[in-house]
CSV table of C-alpha atoms in Angstrom, one decimal:
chain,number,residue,atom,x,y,z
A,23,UNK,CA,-59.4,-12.9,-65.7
A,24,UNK,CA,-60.3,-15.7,-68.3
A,25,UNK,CA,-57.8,-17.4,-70.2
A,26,UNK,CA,-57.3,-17.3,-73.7
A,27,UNK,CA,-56.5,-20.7,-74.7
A,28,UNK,CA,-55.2,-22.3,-78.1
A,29,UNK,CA,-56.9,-24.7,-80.2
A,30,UNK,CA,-54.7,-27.3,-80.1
A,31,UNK,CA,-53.9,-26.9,-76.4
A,32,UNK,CA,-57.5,-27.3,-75.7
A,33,UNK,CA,-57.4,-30.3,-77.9
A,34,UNK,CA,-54.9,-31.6,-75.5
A,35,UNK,CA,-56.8,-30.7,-72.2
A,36,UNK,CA,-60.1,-32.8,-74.5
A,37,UNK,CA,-57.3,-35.3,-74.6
A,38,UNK,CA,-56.1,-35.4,-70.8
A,39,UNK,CA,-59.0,-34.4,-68.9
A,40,UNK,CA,-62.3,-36.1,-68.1
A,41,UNK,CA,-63.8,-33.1,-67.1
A,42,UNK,CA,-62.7,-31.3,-69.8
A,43,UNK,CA,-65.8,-29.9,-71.9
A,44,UNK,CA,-66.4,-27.7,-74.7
A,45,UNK,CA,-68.9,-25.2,-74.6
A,46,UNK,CA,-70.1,-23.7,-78.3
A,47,UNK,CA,-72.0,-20.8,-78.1
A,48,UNK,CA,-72.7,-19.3,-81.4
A,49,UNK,CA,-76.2,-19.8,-83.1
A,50,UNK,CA,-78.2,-22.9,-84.6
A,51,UNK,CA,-77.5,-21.6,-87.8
A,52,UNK,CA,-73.9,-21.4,-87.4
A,53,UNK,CA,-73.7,-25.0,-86.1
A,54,UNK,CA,-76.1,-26.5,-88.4
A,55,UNK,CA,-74.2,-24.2,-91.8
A,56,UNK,CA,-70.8,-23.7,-90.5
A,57,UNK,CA,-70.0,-27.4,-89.1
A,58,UNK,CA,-69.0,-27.5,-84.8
A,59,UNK,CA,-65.6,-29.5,-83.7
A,60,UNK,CA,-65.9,-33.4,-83.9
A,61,UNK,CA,-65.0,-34.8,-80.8
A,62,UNK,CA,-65.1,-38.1,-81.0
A,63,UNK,CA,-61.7,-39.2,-80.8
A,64,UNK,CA,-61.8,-37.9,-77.2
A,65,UNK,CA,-64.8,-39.7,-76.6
A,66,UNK,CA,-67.0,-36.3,-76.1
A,67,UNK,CA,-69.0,-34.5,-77.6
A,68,UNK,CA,-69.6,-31.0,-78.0
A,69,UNK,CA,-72.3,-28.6,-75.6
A,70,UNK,CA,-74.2,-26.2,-77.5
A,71,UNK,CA,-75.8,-23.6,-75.7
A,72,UNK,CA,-76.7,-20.4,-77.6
A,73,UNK,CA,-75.1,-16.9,-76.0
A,74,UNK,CA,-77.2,-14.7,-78.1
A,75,UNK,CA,-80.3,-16.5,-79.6
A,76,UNK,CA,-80.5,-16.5,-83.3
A,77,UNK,CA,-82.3,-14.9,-85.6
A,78,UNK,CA,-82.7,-11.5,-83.1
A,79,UNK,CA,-79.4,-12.3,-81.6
A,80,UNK,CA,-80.9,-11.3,-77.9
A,81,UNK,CA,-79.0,-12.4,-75.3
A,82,UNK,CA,-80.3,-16.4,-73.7
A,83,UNK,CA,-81.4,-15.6,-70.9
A,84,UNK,CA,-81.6,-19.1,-70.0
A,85,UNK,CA,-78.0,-19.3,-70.9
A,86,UNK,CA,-76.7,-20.5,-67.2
A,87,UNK,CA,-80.2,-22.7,-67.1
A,88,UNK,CA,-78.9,-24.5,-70.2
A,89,UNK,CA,-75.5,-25.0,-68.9
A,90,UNK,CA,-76.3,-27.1,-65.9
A,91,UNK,CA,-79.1,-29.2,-67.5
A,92,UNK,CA,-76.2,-30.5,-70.0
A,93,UNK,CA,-74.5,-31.8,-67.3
A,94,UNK,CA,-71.9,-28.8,-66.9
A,95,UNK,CA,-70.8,-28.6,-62.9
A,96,UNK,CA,-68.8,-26.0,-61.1
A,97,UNK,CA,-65.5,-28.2,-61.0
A,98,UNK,CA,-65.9,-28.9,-65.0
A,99,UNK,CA,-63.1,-27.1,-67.2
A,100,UNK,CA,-65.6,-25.1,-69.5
A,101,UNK,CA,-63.7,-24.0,-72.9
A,102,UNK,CA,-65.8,-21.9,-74.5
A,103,UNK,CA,-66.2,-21.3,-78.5
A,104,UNK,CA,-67.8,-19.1,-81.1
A,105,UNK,CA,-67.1,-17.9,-84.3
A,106,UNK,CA,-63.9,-15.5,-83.2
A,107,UNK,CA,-63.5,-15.1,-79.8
A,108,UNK,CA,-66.0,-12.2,-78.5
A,109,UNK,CA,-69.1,-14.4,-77.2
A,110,UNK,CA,-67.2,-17.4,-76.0
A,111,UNK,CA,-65.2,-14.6,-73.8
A,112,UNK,CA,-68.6,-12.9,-72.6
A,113,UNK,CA,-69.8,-16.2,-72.1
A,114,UNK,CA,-67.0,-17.4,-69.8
A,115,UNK,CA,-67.5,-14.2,-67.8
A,116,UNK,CA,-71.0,-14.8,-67.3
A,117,UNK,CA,-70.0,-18.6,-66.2
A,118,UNK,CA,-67.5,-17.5,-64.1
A,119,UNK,CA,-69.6,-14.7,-62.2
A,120,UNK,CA,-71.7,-17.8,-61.7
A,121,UNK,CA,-69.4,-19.7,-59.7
A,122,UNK,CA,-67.8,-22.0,-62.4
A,123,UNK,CA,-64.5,-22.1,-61.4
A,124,UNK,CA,-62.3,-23.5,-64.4
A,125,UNK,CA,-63.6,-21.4,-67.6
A,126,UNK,CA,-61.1,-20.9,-70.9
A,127,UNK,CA,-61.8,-19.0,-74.0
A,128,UNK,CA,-61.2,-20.6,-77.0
A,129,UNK,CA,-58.7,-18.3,-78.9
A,130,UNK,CA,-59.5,-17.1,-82.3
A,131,UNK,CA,-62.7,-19.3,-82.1
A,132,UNK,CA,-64.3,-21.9,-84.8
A,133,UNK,CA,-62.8,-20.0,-87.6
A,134,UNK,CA,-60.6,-16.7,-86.8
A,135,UNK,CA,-60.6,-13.7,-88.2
A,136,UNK,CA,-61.2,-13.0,-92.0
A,137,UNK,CA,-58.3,-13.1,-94.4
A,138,UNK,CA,-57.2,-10.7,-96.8
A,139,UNK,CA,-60.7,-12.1,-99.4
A,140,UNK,CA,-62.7,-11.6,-96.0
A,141,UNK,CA,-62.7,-15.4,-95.5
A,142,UNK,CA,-62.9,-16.9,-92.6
A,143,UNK,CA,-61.1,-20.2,-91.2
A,144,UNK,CA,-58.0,-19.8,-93.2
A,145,UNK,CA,-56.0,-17.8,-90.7
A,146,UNK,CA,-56.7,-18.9,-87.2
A,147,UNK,CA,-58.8,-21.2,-85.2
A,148,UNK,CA,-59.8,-24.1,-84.8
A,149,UNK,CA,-60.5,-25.0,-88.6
A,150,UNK,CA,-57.3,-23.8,-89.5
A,151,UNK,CA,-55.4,-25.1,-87.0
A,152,UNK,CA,-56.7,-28.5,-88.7
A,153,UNK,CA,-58.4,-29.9,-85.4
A,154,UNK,CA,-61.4,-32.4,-86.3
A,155,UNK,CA,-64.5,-30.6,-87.4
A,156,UNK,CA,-68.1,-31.7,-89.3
A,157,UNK,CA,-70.7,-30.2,-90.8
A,158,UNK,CA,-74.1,-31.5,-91.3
């Protein structure tokens, strides 16, 4: 079973945990046009691996590879992001099935579900819940 965590409760474990990490799956696109979490203030930075590879949106299959060349261990508390939920929670599956024993699903991802204009990041997530964020 993975964990659905809160933004700002994984904000706090960024905070309080030096081997606390955040794992953002989603695409280069959607980190280079959508902005990724700043985490500076905790003195980290963010991990992106790709889940699905954009623009085909196959599946990495160097996904796990990836993970451990950025430094990612088995006693590291993975959190794991994308745009809503659904990738970071396949993600974390495939992480844990690995042996990566502390993995966490970011809940309602980088930017929630849509609103009632089929906007995202005004209703949940991390952008809404006002945690630090940049775009390039």
């Amino acid at each position: 079973m993975i964990d659905d965590v809160a933004p700002k409760q994984v904000w706090e474990a960024l905070m309080s945990n030096p081997d606390a990490v955040i794992c953002d799956v989603r695409t280069v696109a959607e980190w280079n046009f959508v902005g990724m979490p700043d985490l500076s203030q905790a003195g980290k930075h963010i991990i992106p691996v790709q889940w699905q590879v954009f623009p085909t949106m196959q599946p990495n299959p160097q996904f796990l590879d990836h993970l451990q060349e950025a430094g990612i261990g088995p006693d590291h508390h993975i959190y794991f992001l994308c745009r809503t939920g659904g990738r970071s929670m396949a993600a974390a599956k495939a992480a844990q099935a690995a042996g990566f024993k502390h993995v966490y699903n970011i809940k309602d991802g980088f930017e929630g579900p849509q609103d009632q204009r089929g906007r995202r990041g005004h209703v949940a997530g991390w952008k809404h819940e006002g945690l630090p964020w940049a775009q390039k």
